[in-house]
Coordinates of C-alpha atoms and ligand atoms in Angstrom, one line a residue:
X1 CA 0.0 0.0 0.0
X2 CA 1.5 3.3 -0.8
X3 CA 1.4 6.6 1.6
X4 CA -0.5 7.8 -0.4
X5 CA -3.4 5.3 -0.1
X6 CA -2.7 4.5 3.6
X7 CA -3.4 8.2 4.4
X8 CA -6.8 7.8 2.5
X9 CA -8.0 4.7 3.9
X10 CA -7.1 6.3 7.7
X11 CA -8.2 9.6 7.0
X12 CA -11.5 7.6 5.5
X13 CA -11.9 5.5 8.3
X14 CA -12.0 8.7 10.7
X15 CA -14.4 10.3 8.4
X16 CA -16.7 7.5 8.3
X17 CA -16.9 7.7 11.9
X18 CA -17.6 11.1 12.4
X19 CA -21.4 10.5 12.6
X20 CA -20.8 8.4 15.8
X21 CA -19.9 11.8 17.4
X22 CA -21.7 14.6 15.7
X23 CA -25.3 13.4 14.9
X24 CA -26.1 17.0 12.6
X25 CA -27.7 16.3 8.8
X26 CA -26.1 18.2 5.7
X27 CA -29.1 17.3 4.4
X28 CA -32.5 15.3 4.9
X29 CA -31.5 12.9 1.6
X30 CA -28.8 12.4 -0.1
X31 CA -29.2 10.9 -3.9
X32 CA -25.9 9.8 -5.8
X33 CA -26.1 9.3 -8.9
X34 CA -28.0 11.7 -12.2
X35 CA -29.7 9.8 -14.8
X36 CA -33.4 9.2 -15.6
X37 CA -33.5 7.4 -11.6
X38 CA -31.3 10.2 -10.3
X39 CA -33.8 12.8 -11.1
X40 CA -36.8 11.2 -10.0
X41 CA -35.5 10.9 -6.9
X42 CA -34.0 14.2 -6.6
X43 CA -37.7 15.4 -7.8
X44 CA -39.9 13.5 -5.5
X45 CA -37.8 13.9 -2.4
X46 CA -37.9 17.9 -3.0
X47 CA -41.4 17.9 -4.3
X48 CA -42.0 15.9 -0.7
X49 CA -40.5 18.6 1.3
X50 CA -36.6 17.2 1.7
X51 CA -33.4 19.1 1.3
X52 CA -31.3 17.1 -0.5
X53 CA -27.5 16.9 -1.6
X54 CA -27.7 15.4 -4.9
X55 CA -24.1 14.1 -5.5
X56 CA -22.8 13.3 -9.2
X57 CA -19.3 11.8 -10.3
X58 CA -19.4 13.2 -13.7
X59 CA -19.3 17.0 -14.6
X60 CA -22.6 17.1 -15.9
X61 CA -26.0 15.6 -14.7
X62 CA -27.9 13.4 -16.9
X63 CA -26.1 9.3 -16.8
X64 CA -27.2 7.3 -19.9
X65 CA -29.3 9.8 -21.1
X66 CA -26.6 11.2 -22.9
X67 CA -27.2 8.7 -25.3
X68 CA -30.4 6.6 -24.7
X69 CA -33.2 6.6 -26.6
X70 CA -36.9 7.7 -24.7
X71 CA -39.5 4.7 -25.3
X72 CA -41.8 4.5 -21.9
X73 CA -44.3 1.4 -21.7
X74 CA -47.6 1.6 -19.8
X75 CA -50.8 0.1 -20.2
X76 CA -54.1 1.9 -20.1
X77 CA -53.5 5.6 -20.6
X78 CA -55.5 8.4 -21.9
X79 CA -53.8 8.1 -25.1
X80 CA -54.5 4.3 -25.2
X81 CA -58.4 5.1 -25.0
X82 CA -58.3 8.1 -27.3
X83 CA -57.5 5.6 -30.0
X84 CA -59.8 2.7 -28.9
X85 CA -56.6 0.4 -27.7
X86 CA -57.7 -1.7 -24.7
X87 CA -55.3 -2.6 -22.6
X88 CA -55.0 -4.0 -18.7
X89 CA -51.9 -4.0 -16.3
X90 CA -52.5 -7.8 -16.5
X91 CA -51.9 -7.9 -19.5
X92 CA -48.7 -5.6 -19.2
X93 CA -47.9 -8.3 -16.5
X94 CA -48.4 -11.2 -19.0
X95 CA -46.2 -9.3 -21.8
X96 CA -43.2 -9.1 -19.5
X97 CA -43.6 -12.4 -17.8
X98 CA -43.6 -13.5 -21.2
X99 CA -40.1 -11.5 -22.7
X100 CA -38.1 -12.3 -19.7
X101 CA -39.1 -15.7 -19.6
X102 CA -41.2 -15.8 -15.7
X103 CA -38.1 -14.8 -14.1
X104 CA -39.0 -11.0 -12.4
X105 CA -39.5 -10.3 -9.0
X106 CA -43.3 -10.2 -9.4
X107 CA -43.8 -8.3 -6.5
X108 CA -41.5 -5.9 -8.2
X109 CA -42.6 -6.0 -11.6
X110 CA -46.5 -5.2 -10.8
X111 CA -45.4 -1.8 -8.6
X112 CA -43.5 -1.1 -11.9
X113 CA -46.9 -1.7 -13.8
X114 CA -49.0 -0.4 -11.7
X115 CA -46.9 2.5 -11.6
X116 CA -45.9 3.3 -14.9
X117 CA -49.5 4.8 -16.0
X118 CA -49.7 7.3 -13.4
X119 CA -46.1 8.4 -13.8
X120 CA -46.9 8.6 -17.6
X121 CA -49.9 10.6 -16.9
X122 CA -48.4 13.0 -14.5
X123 CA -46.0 14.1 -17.4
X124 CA -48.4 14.5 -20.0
X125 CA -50.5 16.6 -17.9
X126 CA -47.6 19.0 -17.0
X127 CA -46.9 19.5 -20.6
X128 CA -44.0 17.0 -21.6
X129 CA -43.4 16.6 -25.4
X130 CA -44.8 13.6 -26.2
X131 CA -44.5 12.1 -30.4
X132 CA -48.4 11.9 -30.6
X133 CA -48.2 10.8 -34.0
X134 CA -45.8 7.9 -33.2
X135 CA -47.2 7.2 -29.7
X136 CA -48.5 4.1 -28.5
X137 CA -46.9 2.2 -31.1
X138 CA -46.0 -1.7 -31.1
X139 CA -42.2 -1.5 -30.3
X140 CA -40.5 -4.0 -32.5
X141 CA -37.1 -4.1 -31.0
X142 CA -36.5 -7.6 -29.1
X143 CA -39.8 -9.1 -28.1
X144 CA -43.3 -7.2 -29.1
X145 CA -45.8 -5.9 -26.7
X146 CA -49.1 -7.7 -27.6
X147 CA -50.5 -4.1 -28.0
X148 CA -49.7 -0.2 -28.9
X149 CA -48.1 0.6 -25.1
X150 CA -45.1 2.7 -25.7
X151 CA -44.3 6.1 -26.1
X152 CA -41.8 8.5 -27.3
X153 CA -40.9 12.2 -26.4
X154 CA -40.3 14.3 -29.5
X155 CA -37.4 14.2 -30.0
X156 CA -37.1 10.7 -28.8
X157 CA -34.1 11.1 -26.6
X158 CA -34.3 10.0 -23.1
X159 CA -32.9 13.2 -21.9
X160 CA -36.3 14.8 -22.7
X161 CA -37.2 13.4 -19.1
X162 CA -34.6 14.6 -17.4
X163 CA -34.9 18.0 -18.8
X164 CA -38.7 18.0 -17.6
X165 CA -37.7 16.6 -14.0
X166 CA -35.2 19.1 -13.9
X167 CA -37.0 22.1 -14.3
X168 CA -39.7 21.0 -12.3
X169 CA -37.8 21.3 -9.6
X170 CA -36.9 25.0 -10.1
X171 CA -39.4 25.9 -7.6
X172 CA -37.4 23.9 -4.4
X173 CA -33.9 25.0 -6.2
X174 CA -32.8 26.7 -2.1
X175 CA -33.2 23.2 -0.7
X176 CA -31.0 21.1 -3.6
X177 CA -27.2 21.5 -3.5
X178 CA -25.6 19.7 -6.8
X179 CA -22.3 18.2 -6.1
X180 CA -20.6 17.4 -9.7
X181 CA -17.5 15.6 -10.6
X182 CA -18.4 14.1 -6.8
X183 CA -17.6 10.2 -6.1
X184 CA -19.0 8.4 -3.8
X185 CA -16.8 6.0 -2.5
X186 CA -18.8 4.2 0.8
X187 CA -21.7 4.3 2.7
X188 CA -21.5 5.7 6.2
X189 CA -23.5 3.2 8.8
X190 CA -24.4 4.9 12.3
X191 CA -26.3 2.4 14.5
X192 CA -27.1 0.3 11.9
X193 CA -28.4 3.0 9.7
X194 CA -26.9 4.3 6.7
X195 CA -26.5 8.2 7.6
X196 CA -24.5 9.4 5.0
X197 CA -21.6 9.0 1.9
X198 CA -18.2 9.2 1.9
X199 CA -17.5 11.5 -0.9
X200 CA -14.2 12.5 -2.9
X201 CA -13.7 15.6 -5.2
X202 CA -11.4 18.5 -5.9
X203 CA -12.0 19.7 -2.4
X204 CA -10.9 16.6 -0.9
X205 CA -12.3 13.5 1.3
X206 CA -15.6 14.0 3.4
X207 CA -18.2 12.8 4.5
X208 CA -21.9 14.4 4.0
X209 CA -24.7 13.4 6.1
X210 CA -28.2 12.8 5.5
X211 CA -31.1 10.9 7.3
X212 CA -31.7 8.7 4.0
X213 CA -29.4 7.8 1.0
X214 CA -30.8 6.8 -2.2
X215 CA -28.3 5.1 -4.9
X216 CA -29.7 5.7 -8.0
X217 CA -25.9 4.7 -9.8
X218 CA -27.0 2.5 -12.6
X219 CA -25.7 -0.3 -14.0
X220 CA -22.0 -2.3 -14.2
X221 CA -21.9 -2.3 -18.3
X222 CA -18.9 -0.7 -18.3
X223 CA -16.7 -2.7 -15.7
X224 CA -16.0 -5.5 -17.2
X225 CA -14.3 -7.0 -14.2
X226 CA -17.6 -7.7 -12.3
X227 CA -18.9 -8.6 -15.7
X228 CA -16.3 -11.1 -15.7
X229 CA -16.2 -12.1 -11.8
X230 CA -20.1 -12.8 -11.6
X231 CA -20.9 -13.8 -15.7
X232 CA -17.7 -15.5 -16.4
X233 CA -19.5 -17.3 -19.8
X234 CA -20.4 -13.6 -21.4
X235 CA -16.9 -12.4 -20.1
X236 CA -16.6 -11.7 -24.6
X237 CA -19.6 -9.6 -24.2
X238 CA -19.5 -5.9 -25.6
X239 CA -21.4 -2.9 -24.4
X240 CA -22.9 0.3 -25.1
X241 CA -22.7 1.7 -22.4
X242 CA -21.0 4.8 -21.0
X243 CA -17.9 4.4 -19.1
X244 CA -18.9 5.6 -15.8
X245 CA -21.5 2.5 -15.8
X246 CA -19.0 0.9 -13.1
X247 CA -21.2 -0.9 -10.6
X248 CA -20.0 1.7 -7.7
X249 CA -23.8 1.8 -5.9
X250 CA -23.5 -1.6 -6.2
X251 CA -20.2 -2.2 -4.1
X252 CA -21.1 0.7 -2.1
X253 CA -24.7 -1.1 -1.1
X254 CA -23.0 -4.9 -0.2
X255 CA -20.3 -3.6 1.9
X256 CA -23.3 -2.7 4.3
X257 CA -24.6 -5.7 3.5
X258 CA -27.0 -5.6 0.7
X259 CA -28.5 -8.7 -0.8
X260 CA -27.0 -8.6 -4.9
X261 CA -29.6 -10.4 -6.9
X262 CA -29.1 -12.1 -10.5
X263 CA -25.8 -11.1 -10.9
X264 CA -25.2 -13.8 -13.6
X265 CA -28.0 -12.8 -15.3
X266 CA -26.8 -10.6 -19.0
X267 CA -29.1 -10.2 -21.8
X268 CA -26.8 -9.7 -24.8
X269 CA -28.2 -8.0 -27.8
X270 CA -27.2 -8.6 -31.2
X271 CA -25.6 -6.1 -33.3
X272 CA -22.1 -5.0 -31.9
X273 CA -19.2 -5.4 -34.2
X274 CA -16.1 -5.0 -33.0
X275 CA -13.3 -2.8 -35.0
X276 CA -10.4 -5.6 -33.5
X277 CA -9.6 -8.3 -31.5
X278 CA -10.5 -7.6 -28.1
X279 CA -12.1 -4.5 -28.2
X280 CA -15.4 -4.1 -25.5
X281 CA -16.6 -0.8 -25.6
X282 CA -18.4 0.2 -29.0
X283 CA -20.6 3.0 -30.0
X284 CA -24.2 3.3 -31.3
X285 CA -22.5 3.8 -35.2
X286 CA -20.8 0.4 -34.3
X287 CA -24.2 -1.2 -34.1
X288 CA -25.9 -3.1 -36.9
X289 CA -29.3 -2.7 -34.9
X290 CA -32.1 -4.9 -36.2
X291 CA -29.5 -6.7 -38.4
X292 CA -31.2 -8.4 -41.4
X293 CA -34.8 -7.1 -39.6
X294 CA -37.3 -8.5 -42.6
X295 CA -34.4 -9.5 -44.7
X296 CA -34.3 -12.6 -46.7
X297 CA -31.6 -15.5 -47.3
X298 CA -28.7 -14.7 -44.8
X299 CA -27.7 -17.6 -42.8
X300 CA -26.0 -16.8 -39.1
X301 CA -23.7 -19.1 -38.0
X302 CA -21.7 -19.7 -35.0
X303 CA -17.8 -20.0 -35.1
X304 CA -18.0 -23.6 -35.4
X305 CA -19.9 -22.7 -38.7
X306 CA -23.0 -24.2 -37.6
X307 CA -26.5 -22.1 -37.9
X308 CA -28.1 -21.8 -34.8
X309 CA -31.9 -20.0 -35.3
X310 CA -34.5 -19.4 -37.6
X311 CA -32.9 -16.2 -38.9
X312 CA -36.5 -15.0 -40.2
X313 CA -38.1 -15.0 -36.7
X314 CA -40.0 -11.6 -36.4
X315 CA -39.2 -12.2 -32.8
X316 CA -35.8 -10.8 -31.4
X317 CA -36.1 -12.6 -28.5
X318 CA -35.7 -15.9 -29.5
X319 CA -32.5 -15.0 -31.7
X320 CA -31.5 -13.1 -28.9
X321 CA -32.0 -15.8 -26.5
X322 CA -29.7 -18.1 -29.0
X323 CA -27.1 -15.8 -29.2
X324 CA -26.3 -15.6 -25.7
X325 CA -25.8 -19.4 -25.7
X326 CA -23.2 -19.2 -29.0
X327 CA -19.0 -19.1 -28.3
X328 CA -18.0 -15.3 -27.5
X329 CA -21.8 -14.6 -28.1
X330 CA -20.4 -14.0 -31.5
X331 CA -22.4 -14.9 -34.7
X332 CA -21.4 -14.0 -38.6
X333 CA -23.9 -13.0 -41.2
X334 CA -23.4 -14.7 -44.7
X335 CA -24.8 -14.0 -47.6
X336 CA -24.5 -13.3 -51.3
X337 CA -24.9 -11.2 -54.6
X338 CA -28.0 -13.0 -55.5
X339 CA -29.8 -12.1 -51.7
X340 CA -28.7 -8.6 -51.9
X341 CA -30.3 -8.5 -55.8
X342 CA -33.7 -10.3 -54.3
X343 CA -33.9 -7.8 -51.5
X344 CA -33.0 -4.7 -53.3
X345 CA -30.6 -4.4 -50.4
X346 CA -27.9 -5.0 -48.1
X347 CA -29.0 -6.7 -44.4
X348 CA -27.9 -3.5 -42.5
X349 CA -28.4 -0.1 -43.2
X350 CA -24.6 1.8 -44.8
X351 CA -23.3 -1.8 -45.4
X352 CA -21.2 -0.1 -48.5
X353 CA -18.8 2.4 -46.4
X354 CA -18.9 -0.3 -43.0
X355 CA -17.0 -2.6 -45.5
X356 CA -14.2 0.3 -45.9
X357 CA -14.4 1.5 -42.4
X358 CA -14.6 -2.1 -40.6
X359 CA -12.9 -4.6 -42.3
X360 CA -12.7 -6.7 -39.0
X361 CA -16.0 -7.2 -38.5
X362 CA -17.8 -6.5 -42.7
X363 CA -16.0 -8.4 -45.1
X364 CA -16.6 -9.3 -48.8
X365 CA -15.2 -12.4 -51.3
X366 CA -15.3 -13.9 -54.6
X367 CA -15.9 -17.4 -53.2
X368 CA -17.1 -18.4 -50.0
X369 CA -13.7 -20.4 -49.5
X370 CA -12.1 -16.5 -48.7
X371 CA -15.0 -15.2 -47.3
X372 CA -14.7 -18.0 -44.2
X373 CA -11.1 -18.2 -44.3
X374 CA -11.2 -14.8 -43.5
X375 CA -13.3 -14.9 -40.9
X376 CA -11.5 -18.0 -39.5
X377 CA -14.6 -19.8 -39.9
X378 CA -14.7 -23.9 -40.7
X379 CA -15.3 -23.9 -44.5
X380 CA -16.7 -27.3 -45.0
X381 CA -19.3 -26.6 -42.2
X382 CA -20.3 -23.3 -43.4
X383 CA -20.8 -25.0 -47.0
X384 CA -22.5 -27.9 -45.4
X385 CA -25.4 -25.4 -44.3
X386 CA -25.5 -23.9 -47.8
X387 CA -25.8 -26.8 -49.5
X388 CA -28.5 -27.6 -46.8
X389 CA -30.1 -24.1 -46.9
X390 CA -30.7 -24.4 -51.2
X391 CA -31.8 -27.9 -50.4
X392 CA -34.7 -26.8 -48.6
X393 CA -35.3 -23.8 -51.1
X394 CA -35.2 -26.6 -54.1
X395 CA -37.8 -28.5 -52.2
X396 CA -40.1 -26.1 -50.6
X397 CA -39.1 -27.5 -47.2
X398 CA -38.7 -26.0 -43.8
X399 CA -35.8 -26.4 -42.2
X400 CA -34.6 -28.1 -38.7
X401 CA -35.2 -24.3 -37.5
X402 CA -38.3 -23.9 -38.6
X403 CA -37.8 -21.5 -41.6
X404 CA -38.6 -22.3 -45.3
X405 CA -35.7 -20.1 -46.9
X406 CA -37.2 -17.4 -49.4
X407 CA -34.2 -17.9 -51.8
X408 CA -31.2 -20.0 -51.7
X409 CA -26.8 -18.8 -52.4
X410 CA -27.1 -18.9 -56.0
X411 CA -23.5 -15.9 -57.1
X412 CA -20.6 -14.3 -56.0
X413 CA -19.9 -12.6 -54.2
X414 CA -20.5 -13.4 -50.9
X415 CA -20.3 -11.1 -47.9
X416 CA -20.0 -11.8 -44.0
X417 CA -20.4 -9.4 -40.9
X418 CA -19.1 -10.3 -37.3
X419 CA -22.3 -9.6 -35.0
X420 CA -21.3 -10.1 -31.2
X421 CA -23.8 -9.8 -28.6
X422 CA -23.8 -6.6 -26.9
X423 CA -25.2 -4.9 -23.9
X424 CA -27.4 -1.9 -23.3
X425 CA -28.0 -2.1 -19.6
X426 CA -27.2 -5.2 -16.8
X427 CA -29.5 -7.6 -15.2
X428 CA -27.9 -7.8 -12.0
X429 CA -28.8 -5.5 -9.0
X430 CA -29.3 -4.5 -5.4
X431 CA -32.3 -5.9 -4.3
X432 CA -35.2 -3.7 -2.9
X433 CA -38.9 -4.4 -1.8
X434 CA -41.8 -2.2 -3.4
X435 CA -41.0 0.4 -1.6
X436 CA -37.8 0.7 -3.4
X437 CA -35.7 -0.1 0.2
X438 CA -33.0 -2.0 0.0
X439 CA -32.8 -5.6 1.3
X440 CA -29.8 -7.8 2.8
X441 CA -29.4 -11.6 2.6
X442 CA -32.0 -12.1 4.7
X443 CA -35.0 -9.7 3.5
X444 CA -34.8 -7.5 6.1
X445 CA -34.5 -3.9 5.1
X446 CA -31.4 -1.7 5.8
X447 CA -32.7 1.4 7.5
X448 CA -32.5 4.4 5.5
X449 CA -30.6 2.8 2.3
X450 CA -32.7 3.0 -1.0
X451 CA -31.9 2.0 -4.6
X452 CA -34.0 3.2 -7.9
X453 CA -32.7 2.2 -11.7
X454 CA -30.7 0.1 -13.0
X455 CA -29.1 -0.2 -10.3
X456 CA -31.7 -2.3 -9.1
X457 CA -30.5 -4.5 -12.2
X458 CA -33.2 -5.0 -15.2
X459 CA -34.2 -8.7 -13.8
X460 CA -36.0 -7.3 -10.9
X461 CA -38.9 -6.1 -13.2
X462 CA -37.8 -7.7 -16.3
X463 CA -36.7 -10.7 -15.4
X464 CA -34.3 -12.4 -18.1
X465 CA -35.2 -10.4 -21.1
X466 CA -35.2 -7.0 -22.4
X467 CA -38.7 -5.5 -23.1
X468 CA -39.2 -2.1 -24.8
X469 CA -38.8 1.1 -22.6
X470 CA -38.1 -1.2 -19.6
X471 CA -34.8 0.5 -19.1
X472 CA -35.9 4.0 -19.0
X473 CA -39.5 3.9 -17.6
X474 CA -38.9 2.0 -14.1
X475 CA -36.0 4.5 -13.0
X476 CA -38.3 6.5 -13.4
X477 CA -41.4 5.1 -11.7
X478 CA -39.0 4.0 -8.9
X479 CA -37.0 6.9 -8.6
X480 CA -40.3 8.7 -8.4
X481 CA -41.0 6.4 -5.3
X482 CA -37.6 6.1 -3.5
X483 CA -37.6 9.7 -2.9
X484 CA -41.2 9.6 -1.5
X485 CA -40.6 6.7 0.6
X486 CA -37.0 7.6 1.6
X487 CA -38.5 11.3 3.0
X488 CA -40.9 9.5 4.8
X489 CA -38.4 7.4 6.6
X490 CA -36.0 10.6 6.8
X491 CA -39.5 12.7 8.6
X492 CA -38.9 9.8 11.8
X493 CA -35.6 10.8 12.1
X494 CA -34.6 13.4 14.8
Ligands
FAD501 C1 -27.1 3.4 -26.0 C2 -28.2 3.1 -25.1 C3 -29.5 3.2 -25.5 C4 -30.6 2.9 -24.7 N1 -31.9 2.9 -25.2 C5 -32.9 2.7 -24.4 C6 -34.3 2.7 -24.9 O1 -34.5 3.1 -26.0 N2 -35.2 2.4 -24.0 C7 -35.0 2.0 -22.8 O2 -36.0 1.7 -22.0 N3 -33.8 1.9 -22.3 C8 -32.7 2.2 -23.0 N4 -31.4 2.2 -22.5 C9 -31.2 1.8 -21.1 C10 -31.5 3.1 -20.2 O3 -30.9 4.2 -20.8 C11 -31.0 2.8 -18.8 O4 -31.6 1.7 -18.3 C12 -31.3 4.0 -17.9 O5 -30.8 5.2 -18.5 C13 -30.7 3.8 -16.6 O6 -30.9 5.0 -15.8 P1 -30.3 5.1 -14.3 O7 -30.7 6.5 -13.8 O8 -30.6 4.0 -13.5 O9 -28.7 5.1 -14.6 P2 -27.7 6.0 -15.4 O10 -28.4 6.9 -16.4 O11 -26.6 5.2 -15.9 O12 -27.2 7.0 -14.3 C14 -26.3 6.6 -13.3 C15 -25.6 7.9 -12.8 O13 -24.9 7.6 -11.6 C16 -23.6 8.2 -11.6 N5 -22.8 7.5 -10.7 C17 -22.4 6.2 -10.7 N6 -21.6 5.9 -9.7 C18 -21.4 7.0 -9.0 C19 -20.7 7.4 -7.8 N7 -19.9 6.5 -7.2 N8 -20.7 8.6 -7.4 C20 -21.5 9.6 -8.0 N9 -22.2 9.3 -9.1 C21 -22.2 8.1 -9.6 C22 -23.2 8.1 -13.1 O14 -22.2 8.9 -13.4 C23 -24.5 8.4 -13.8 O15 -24.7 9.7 -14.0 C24 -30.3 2.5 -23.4 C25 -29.0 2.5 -22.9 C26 -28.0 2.7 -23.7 C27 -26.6 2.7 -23.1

């Protein structure tokens, strides 16, 4: 250990218990973290009369919403009945019992549902933009809602709710202090309460104190050693996400014991391809979203060469589902001149200039014998499910997968993309009850410790699976409800 790090972890240490001699609050809450959770909670606990120290590692506020899109699900609004669409929360409950395969936290997953309609409501009435012309739509992306339920802002960026949160709270702007570029490094327990954070920042260690702490931190995409230590088989597994996506609320919460739930739990989506060997983090450009959506003829095979799926299922989810099972969740796209001539297209959208830009990952041959060799691919297998694939085009059959290919490889040349499965947001999380109060081993609550977002991880509401707008609207709903229920707690305390 170097000086350095000793002095921090004494002077820490001393910090940490302060509280056991001077009992005074900085603040009634204390929320760390600023994305679409962060500001809910921020919201509700001013709008509930708190003062809160909202505390922020980055130098802006805002998380994911820097880049996330803004669908929101919820069944039986005002807009649904405008347009005649009937809807239920049971059948909400169905759709996402359904798309993450009966593995939520029910009890969670109807207080999202429940939820979500009235939080929906409360920002139409109070004049967010919402795309009225788009809104409810069927969302295609991985698994389909069994009716028009989601909704966009216009523009559909996420940040369109934070925006909205964030001047709604102009009005209790004397009882917020923002603390940017601030880390929180541990929780402070007094008595067996948490009581406060350990922060650092440009003006050094400290601690801030507060009668309830919310951790509203997000998810771990971005720390691909916990990816590694608690989901060893998608340790390949590339991400989205931003890079401050480290997992800290979720240290921070088991080091006072919090219960961690379905931390093995990762729902890769298709469509990352890497520029080299190795590399994790990609951006959105670096996605081939929807790849081959509607299109005819490509095979996907594994790197043993082998097809895995029916690569015409509308669904995502099952292709999704396979993926995750294949070697390095990686998958190659194959097809030829004759496919791109019957569709009028390539599979994904700029295919042209990602062949100059990426020749790692989009790659183009005279004869299939280059096209695998180099991909590294096993040429006789790949030609075994060619041959296989015209067989059943000859014949009119459907294949072991349950597709009757539309056309067969009939010319050169033939074209491949690397696909490897990719994450937007992680499963795993810090378990809470209802009431968005976070549970140890055992069930039992730890006094005045909350958790909204993803730092709950997905699973609790969404099981194994990743349903449309279920990453943005329960921060949301929950954050919404953490700071209620944490300034209830905080009103107890003296
Ligand atoms: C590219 C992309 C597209 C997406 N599109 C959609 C979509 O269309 N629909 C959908 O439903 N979901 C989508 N998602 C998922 C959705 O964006 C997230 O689930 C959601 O934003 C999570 O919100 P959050 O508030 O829980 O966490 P975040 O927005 O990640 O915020 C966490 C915040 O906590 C801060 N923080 C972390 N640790 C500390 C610490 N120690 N101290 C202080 N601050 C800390 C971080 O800096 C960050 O600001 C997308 C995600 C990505 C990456």
């Amino acid at each position: 250990m170097t000086i350095k790090r000793l002095f921090f972890v004494v002077f820490a240490g001393l910090l940490a218990l302060a509280p056991c001699f001077a009992r005074n609050y900085d603040a009634d809450i204390i929320v760390v973290g600023s994305g679409l959770g962060g500001h809910a909670a921020t919201y509700s606990a001013l709008e509930n009369g708190a003062t809160v120290i909202w505390v922020e590692k980055n130098p802006v506020l805002g998380g994911s919403t820097a880049i996330a899109t803004g669908t929101f699900p919820a069944a039986g609004t005002t807009m649904q009945k405008e347009r005649g669409i009937e809807d239920s929360n049971e059948l909400f409950i169905q759709d996402l019992n359904r798309i993450g395969h009966n593995k939520a936290d029910q009890n969670i997953l109807r207080a999202f549902v429940e939820k979500a309609t009235s939080v929906w409501e409360w920002f139409v009435k109070g004049g967010f933009q919402v795309d009225t012309k788009r809104g409810p739509f069927i969302d295609p992306v991985h698994s389909a809602y069994s009716v028009p339920r989601t909704y966009v802002p216009s523009p559909n960026k996420s940040s369109m709710y934070t925006d909205f949160l964030y001047a709604k709270m102009e009005p209790f702007k004397s009882k917020l202090t923002i603390r940017l570029n601030t880390k929180a490094e541990s929780l402070v327990v007094e008595k067996g309460r948490v009581s406060g954070v350990l922060v650092v920042s440009d003006q050094g260690t400290e601690v801030l104190r507060a009668k309830a702490v919310i951790l509203a931190t997000g998810g771990y995409g971005s720390n691909r050693d916990m990816i590694k230590r608690y989901s060893p088989k998608y340790s390949e597994v590339m991400t989205v996400t931003l890079p401050f996506a480290t997992g800290d609320g979720h240290r921070m919460a088991a080091a006072v014991g919090a219960d961690l739930v379905n931390m093995d739990y990762i729902c890769a989506y298709f469509g990352g391809m890497p520029k080299a060997p190795g590399q994790y983090a990609i951006g959105f450009g670096d996605l081939s979203s929807g790849a081959a959506d509607g299109w005819k003829g490509e095979i996907w095979v594994n790197q043993r060469g082998e097809r895995f799926i029916n690569e015409d299922d509308g669904d995502e989810d099952p292709r999704e589902m396979a993926l995750n099972e294949q070697p390095d969740l990686e998958n190659f796209i194959i097809f030829d001149q004759g496919m791109v001539d019957f569709n009028k297209r390539f599979p994904i959208g700029g295919f042209e200039k990602r062949l100059e830009e990426n020749g790692y990952a989009v790659k183009k041959a005279d004869t299939i014998e280059e096209l695998c060799k180099a991909f590294g691919l096993p040429v006789a297998q790949v030609k075994r499910e060619i041959a296989a694939v015209n067989g059943d085009h000859s014949a009119g059959k459907t294949d072991r997968f349950g597709k009757k290919p539309a056309i067969g490889f009939t010319k050169g040349p033939y074209y491949g993309i690397l696909n490897r499965g990719t994450i937007f947001m992680t499963q795993g999380g810090i378990r809470t009850d209802i009431g968005m109060r976070v549970l140890d081993k055992n069930g039992r609550w730890i006094p005045g410790l909350y958790a909204a977002g993803e730092a709950q991880g997905t699973s609790q509401w969404g099981g194994l699976g990743m349903a449309g707008g279920t990453g943005n609207a329960p921060p949301l709903v929950f954050g919404m409800e953490a700071g209620k229920n944490a300034v209830n707690e905080a009103k107890l305390i003296k």
